[in-house]
PDB file of C-alpha atoms and ligand atoms in Angstrom:
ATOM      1  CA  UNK A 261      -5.859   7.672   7.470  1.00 89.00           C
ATOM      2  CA  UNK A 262      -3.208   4.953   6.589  1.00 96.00           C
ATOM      3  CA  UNK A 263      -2.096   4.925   2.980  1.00 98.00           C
ATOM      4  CA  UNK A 264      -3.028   1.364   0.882  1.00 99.00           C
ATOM      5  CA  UNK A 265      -1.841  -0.481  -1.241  1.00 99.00           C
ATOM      6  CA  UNK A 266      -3.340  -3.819  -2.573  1.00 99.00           C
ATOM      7  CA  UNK A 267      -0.867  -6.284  -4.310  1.00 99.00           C
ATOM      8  CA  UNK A 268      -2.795  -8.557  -6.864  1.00 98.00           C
ATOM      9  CA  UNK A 269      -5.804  -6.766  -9.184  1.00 98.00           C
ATOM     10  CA  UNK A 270      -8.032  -9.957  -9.964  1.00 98.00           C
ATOM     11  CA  UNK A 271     -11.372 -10.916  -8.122  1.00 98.00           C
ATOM     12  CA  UNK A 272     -10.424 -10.421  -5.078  1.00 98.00           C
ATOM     13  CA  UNK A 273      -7.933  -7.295  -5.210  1.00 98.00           C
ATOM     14  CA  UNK A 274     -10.747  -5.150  -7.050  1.00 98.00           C
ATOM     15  CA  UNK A 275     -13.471  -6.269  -4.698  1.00 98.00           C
ATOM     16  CA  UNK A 276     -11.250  -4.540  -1.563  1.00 99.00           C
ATOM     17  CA  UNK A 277     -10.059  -1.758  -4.254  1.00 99.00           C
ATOM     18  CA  UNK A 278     -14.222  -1.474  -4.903  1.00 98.00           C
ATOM     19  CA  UNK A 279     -14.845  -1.258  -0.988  1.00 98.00           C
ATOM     20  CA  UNK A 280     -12.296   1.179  -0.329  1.00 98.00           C
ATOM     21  CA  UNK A 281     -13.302   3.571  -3.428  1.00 98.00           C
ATOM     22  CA  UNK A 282     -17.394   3.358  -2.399  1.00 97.00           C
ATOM     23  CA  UNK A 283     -16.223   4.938   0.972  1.00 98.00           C
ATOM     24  CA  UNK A 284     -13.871   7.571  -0.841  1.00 98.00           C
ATOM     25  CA  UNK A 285     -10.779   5.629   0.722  1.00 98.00           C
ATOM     26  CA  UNK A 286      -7.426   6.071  -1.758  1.00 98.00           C
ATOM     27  CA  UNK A 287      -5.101   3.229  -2.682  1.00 99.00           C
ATOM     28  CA  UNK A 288      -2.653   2.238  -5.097  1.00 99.00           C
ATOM     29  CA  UNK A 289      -3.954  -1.311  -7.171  1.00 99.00           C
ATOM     30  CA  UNK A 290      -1.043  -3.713  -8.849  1.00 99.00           C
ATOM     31  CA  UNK A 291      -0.465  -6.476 -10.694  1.00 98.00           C
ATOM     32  CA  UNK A 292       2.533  -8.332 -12.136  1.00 98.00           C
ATOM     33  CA  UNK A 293       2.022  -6.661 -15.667  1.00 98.00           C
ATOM     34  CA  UNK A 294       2.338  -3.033 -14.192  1.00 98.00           C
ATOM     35  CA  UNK A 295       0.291   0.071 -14.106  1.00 98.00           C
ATOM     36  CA  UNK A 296      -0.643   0.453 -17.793  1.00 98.00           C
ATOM     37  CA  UNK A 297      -2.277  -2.824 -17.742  1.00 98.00           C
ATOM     38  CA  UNK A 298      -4.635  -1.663 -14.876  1.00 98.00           C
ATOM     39  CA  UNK A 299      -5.272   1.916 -16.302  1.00 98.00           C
ATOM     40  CA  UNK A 300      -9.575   1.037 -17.193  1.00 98.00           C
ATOM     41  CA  UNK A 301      -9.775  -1.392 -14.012  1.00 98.00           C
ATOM     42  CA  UNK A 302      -8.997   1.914 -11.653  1.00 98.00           C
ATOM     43  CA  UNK A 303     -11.388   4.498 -13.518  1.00 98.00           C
ATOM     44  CA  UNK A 304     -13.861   1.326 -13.641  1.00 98.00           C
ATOM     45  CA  UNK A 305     -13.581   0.971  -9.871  1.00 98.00           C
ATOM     46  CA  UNK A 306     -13.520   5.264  -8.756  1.00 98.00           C
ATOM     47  CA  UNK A 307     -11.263   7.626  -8.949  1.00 98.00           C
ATOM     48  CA  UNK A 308      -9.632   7.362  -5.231  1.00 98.00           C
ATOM     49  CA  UNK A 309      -8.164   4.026  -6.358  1.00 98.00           C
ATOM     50  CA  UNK A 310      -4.605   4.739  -8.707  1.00 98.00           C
ATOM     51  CA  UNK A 311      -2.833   2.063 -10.612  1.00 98.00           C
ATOM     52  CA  UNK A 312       0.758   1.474  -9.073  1.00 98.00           C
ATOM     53  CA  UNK A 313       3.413  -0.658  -9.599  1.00 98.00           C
ATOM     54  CA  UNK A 314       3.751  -3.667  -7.527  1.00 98.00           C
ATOM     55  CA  UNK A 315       6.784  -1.933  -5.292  1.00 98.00           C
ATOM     56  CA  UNK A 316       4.293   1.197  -4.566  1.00 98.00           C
ATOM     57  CA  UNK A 317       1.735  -0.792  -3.499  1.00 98.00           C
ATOM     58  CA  UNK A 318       3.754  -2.510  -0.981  1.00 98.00           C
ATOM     59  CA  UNK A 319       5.154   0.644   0.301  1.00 98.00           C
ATOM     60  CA  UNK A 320       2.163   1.863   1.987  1.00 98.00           C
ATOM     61  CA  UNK A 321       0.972   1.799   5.432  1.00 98.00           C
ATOM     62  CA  UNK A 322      -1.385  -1.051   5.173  1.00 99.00           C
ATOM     63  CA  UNK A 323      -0.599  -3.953   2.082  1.00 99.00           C
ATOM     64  CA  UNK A 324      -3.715  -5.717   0.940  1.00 99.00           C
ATOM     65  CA  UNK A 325      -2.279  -9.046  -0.828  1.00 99.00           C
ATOM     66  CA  UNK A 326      -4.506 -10.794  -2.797  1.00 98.00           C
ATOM     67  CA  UNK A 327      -2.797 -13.124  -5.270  1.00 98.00           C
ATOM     68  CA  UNK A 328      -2.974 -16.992  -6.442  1.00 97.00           C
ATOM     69  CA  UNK A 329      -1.104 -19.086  -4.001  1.00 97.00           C
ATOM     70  CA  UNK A 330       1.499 -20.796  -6.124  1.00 96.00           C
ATOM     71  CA  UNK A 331       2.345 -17.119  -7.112  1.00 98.00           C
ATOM     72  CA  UNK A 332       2.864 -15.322  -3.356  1.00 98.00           C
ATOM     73  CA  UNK A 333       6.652 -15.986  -3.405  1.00 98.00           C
ATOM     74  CA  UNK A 334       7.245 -14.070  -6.779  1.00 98.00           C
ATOM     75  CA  UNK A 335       4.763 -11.449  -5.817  1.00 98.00           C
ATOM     76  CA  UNK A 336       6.347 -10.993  -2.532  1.00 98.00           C
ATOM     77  CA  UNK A 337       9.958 -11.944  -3.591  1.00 98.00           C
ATOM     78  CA  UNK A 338      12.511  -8.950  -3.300  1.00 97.00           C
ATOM     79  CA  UNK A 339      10.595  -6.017  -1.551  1.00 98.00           C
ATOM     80  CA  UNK A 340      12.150  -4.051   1.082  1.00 97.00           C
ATOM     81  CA  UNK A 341      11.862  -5.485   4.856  1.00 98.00           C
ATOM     82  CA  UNK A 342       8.118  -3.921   5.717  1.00 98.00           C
ATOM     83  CA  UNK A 343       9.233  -2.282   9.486  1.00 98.00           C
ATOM     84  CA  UNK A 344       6.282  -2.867  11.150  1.00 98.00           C
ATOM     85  CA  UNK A 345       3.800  -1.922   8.196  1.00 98.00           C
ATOM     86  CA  UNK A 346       0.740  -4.095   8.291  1.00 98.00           C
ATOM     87  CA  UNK A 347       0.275  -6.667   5.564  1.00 99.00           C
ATOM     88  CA  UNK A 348      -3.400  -8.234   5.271  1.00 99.00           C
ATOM     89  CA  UNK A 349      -3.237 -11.873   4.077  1.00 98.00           C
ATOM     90  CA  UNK A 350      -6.456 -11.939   1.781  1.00 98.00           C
ATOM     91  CA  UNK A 351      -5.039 -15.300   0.574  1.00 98.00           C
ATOM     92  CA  UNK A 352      -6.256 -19.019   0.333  1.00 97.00           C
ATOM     93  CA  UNK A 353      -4.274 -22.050   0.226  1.00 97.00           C
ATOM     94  CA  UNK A 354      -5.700 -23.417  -3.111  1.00 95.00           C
ATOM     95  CA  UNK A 355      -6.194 -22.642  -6.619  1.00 92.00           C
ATOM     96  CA  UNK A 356      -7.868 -22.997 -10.013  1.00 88.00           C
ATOM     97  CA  UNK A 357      -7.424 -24.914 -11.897  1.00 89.00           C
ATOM     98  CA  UNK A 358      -7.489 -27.925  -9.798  1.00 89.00           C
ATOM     99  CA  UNK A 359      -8.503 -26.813  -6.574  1.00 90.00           C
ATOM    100  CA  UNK A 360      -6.183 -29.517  -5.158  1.00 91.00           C
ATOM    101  CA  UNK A 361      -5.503 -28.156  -1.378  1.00 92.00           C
ATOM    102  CA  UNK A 362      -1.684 -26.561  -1.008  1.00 94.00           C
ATOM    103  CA  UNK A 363       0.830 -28.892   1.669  1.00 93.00           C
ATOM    104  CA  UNK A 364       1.195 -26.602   4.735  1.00 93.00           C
ATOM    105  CA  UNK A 365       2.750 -28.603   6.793  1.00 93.00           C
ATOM    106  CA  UNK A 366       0.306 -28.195   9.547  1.00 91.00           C
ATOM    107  CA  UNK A 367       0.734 -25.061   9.987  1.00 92.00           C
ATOM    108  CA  UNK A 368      -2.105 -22.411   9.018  1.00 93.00           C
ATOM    109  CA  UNK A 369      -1.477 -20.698   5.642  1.00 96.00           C
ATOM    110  CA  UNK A 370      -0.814 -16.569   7.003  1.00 96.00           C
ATOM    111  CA  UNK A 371       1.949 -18.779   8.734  1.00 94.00           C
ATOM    112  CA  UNK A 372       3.236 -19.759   5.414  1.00 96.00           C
ATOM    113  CA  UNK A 373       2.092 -16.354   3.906  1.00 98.00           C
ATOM    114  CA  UNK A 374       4.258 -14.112   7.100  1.00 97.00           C
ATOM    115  CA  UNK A 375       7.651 -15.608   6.046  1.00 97.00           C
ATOM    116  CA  UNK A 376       7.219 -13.942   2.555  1.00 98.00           C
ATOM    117  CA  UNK A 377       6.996 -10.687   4.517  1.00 98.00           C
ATOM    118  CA  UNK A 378       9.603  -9.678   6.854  1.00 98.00           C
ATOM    119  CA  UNK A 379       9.192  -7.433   9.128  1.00 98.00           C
ATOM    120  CA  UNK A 380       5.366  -6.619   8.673  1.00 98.00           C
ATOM    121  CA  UNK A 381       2.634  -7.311  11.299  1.00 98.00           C
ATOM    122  CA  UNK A 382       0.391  -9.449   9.170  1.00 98.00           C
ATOM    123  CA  UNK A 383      -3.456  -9.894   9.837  1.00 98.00           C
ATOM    124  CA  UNK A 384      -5.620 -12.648   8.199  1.00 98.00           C
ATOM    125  CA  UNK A 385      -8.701 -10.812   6.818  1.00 98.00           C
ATOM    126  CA  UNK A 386     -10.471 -10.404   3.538  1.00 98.00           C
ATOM    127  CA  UNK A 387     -10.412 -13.930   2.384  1.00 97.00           C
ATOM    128  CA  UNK A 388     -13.831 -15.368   3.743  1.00 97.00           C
ATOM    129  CA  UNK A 389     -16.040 -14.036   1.390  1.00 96.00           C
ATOM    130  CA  UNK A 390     -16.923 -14.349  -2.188  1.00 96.00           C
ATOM    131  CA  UNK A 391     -15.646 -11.158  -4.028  1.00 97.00           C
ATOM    132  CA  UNK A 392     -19.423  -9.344  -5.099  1.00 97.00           C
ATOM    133  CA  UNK A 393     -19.928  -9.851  -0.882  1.00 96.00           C
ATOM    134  CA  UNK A 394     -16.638  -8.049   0.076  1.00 98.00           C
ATOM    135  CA  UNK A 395     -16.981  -5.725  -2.963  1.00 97.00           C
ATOM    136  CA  UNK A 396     -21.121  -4.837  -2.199  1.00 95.00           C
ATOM    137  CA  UNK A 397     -22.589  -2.649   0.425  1.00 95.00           C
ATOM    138  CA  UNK A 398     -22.255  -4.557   3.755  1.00 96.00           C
ATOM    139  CA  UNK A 399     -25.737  -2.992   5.188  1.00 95.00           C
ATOM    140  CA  UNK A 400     -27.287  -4.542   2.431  1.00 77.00           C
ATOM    141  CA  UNK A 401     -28.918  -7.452   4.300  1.00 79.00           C
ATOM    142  CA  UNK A 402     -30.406  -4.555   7.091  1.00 87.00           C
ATOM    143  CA  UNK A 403     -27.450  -5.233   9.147  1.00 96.00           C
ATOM    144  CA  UNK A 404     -23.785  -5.541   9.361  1.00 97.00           C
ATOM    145  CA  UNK A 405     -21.859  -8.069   7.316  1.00 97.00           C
ATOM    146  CA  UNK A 406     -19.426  -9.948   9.009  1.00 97.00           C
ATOM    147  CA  UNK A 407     -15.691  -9.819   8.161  1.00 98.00           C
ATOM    148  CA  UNK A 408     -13.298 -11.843  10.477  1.00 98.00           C
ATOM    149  CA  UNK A 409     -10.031 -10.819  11.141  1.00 98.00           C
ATOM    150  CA  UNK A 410      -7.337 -12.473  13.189  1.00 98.00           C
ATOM    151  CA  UNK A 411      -3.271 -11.939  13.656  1.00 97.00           C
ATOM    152  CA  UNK A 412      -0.682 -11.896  16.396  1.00 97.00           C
ATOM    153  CA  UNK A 413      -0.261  -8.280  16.795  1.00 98.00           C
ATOM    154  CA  UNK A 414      -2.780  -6.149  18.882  1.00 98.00           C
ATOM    155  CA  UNK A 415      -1.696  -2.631  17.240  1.00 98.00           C
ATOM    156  CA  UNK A 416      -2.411  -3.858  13.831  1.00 98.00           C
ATOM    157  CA  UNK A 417      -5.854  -5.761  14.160  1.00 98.00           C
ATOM    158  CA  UNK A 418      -7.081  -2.445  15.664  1.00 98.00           C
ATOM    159  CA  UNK A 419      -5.665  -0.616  13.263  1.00 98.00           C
ATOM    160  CA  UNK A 420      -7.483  -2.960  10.004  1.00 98.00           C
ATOM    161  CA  UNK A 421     -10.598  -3.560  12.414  1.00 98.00           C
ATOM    162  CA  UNK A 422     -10.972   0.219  11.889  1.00 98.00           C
ATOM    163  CA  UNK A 423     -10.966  -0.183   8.850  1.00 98.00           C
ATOM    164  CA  UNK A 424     -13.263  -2.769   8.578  1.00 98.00           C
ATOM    165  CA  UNK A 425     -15.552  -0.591  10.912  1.00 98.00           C
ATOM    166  CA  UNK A 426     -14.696   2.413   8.087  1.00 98.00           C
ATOM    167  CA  UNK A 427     -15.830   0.202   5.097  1.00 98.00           C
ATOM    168  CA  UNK A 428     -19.402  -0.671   6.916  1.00 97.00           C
ATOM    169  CA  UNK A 429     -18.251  -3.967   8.263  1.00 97.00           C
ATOM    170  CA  UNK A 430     -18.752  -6.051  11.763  1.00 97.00           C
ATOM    171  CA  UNK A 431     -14.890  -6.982  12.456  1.00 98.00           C
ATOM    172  CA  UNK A 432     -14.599  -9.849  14.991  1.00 98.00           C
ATOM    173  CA  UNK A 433     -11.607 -10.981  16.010  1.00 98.00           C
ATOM    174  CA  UNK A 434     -10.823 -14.456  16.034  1.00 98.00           C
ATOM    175  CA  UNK A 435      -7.193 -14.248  17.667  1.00 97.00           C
ATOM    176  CA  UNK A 436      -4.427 -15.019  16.781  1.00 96.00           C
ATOM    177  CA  UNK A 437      -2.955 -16.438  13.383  1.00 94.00           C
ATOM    178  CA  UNK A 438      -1.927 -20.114  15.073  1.00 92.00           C
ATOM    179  CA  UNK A 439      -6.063 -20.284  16.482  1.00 94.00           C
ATOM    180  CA  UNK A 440      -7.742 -17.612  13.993  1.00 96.00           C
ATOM    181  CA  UNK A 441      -6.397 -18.088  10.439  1.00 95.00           C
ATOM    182  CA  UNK A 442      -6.930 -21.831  11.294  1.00 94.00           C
ATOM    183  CA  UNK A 443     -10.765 -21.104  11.478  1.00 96.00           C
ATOM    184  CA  UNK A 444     -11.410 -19.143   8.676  1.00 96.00           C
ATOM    185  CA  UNK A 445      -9.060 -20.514   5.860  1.00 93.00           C
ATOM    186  CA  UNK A 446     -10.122 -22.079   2.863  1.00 94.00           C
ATOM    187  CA  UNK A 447     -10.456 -24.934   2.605  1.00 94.00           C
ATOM    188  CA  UNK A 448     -10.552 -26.477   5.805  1.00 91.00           C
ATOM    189  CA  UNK A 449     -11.590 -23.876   8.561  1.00 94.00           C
ATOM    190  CA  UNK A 450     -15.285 -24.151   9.248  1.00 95.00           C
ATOM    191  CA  UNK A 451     -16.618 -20.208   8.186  1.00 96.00           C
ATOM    192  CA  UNK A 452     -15.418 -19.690   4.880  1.00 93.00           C
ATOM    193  CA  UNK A 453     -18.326 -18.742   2.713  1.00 86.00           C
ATOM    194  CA  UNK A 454     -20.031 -17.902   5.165  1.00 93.00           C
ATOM    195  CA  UNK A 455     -22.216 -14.679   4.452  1.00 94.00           C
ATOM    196  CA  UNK A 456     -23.114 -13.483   8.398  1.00 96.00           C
ATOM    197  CA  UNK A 457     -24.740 -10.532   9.557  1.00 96.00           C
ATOM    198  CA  UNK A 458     -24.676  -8.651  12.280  1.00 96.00           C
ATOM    199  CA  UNK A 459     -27.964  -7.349  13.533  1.00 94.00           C
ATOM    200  CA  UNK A 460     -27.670  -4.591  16.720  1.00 74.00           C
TER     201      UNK A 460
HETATM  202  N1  NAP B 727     -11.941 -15.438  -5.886  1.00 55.24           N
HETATM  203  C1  NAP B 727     -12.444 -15.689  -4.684  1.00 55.24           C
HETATM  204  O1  NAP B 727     -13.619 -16.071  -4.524  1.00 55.24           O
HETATM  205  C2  NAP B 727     -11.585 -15.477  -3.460  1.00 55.24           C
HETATM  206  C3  NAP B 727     -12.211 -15.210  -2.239  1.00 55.24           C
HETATM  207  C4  NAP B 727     -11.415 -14.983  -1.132  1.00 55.24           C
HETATM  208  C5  NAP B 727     -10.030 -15.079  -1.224  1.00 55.24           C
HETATM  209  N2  NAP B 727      -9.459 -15.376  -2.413  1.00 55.24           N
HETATM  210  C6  NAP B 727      -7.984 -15.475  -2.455  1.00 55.24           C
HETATM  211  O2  NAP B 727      -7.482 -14.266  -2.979  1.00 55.24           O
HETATM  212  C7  NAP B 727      -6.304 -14.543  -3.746  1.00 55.24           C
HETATM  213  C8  NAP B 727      -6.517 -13.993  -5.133  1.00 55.24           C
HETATM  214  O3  NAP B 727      -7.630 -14.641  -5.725  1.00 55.24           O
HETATM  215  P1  NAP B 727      -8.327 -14.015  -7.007  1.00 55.24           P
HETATM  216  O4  NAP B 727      -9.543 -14.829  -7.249  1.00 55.24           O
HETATM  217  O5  NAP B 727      -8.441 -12.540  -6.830  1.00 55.24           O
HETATM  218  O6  NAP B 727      -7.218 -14.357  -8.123  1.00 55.24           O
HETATM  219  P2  NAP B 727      -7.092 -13.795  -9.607  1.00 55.24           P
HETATM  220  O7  NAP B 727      -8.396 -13.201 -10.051  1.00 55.24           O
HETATM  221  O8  NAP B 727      -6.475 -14.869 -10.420  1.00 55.24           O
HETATM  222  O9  NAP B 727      -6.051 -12.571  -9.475  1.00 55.24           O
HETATM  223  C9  NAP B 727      -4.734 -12.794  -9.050  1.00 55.24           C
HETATM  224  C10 NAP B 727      -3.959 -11.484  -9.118  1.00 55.24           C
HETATM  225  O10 NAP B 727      -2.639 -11.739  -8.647  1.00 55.24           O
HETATM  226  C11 NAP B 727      -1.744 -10.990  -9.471  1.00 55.24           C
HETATM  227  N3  NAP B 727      -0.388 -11.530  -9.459  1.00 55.24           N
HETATM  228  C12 NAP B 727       0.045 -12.769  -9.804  1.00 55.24           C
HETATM  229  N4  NAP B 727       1.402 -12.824  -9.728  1.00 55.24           N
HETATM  230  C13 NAP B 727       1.805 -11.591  -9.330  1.00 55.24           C
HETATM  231  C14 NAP B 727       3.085 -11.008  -9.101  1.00 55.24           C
HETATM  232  N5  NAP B 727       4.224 -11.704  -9.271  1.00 55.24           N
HETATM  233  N6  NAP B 727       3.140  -9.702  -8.708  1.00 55.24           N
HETATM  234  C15 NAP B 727       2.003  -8.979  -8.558  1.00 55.24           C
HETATM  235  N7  NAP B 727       0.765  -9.476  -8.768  1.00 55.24           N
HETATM  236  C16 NAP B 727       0.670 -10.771  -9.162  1.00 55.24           C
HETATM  237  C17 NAP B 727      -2.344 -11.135 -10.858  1.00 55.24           C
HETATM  238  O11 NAP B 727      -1.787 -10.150 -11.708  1.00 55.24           O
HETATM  239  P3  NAP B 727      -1.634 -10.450 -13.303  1.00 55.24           P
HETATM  240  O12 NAP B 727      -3.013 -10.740 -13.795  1.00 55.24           O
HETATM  241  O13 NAP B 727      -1.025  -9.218 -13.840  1.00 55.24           O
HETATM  242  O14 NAP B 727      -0.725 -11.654 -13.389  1.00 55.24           O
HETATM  243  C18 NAP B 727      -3.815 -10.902 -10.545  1.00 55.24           C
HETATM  244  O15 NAP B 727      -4.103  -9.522 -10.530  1.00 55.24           O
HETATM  245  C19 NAP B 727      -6.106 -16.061  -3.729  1.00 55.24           C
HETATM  246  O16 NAP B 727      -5.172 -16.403  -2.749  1.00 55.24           O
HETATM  247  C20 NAP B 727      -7.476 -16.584  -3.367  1.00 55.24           C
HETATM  248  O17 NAP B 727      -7.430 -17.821  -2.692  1.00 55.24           O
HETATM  249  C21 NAP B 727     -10.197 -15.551  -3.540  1.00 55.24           C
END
């Protein structure tokens, strides 16, 4: 098993931390406030789950980042070059308070969010659904929930669809980042929000 780590602790970090820790999976959880601050979110969430800084977190095998837009570079700024490690973009291009969409520049926003990470194989997963939905049993509905992934590198997206598999998801690969990430970021990819099931 691939060690975790998950950079960002809010809705969206503890709803994969939550998923990992109902199927006995470990991982380190941070935040930009350090471990101490996080010390009743990780017994709250089970015991597999530790509270790490954010440097030990992004040490690990597979990188779950899950943080406010505006605040990726400073979350990502200054850690070691990742050497192949997988990083999964759980991100969206837009924000509260405003909800005003970020500029990309055309391009789609793992694009944006792979420059911030040298070096790692980065896969666009974990962002589609609304945090109870990632977070809740994915058999729930008497199937499968879907979770998409997509990314550039073949290696990694089998290595995080396993994962998904592990965790009770139905991965489906949408391709690569430039075709993949396109159709399932939010806002403007067409199945965001969407709660899908797989029935065998
Ligand atoms: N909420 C949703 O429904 C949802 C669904 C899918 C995807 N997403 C995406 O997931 C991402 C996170 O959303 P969220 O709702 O989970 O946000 P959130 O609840 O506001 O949590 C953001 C987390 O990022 C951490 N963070 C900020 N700056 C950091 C830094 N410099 N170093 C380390 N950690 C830092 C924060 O830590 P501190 O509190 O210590 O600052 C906090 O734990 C966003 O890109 C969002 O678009 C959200």
């Amino acid at each position: 098993m691939p060690s975790i780590g998950i950079i960002g602790a809010g809705n969206i970090g503890r709803a994969i931390a939550g998923a990992l820790a109902r199927n006995g999976i470990a991982a380190t959880l941070s935040n930009s406030r350090g471990p101490d601050s996080l010390r009743d979110t990780v017994s709250a969430i089970g015991p597999t789950i530790l509270a790490g800084t954010r440097e030990e977190a992004a040490a690990k095998d597979i990188v779950f980042v899950a943080v406010n837009w505006s605040k990726l570079p400073a979350a990502l700024a200054g850690l070691p070059d990742f050497g192949g490690r997988i990083v999964v973009d759980a991100n969206n291009p837009i924000e509260a308070p405003l909800f005003r969409p970020a500029e990309l520049g055309g391009r789609a926003s793992s694009e944006i969010v792979a420059e911030f990470v040298p070096g790692a194989r980065l896969v666009k997963a974990f962002n589609h659904l609304q945090p109870p939905l990632v977070a809740g049993d994915p058999a729930a509905e008497g199937g499968r929930r879907v979770l998409f992934l997509s990314g550039d590198d073949a290696g990694a997206k089998a290595q995080v669809g396993a994962l998904i598999d592990r965790l009770g998801f139905f991965g489906i690969d949408l391709g690569p980042l430039a075709v993949g990430a396109r159709l399932v970021q939010f806002p403007g990819g067409p199945l965001p929000a969407l709660n899908l099931v797989r029935f065998a």
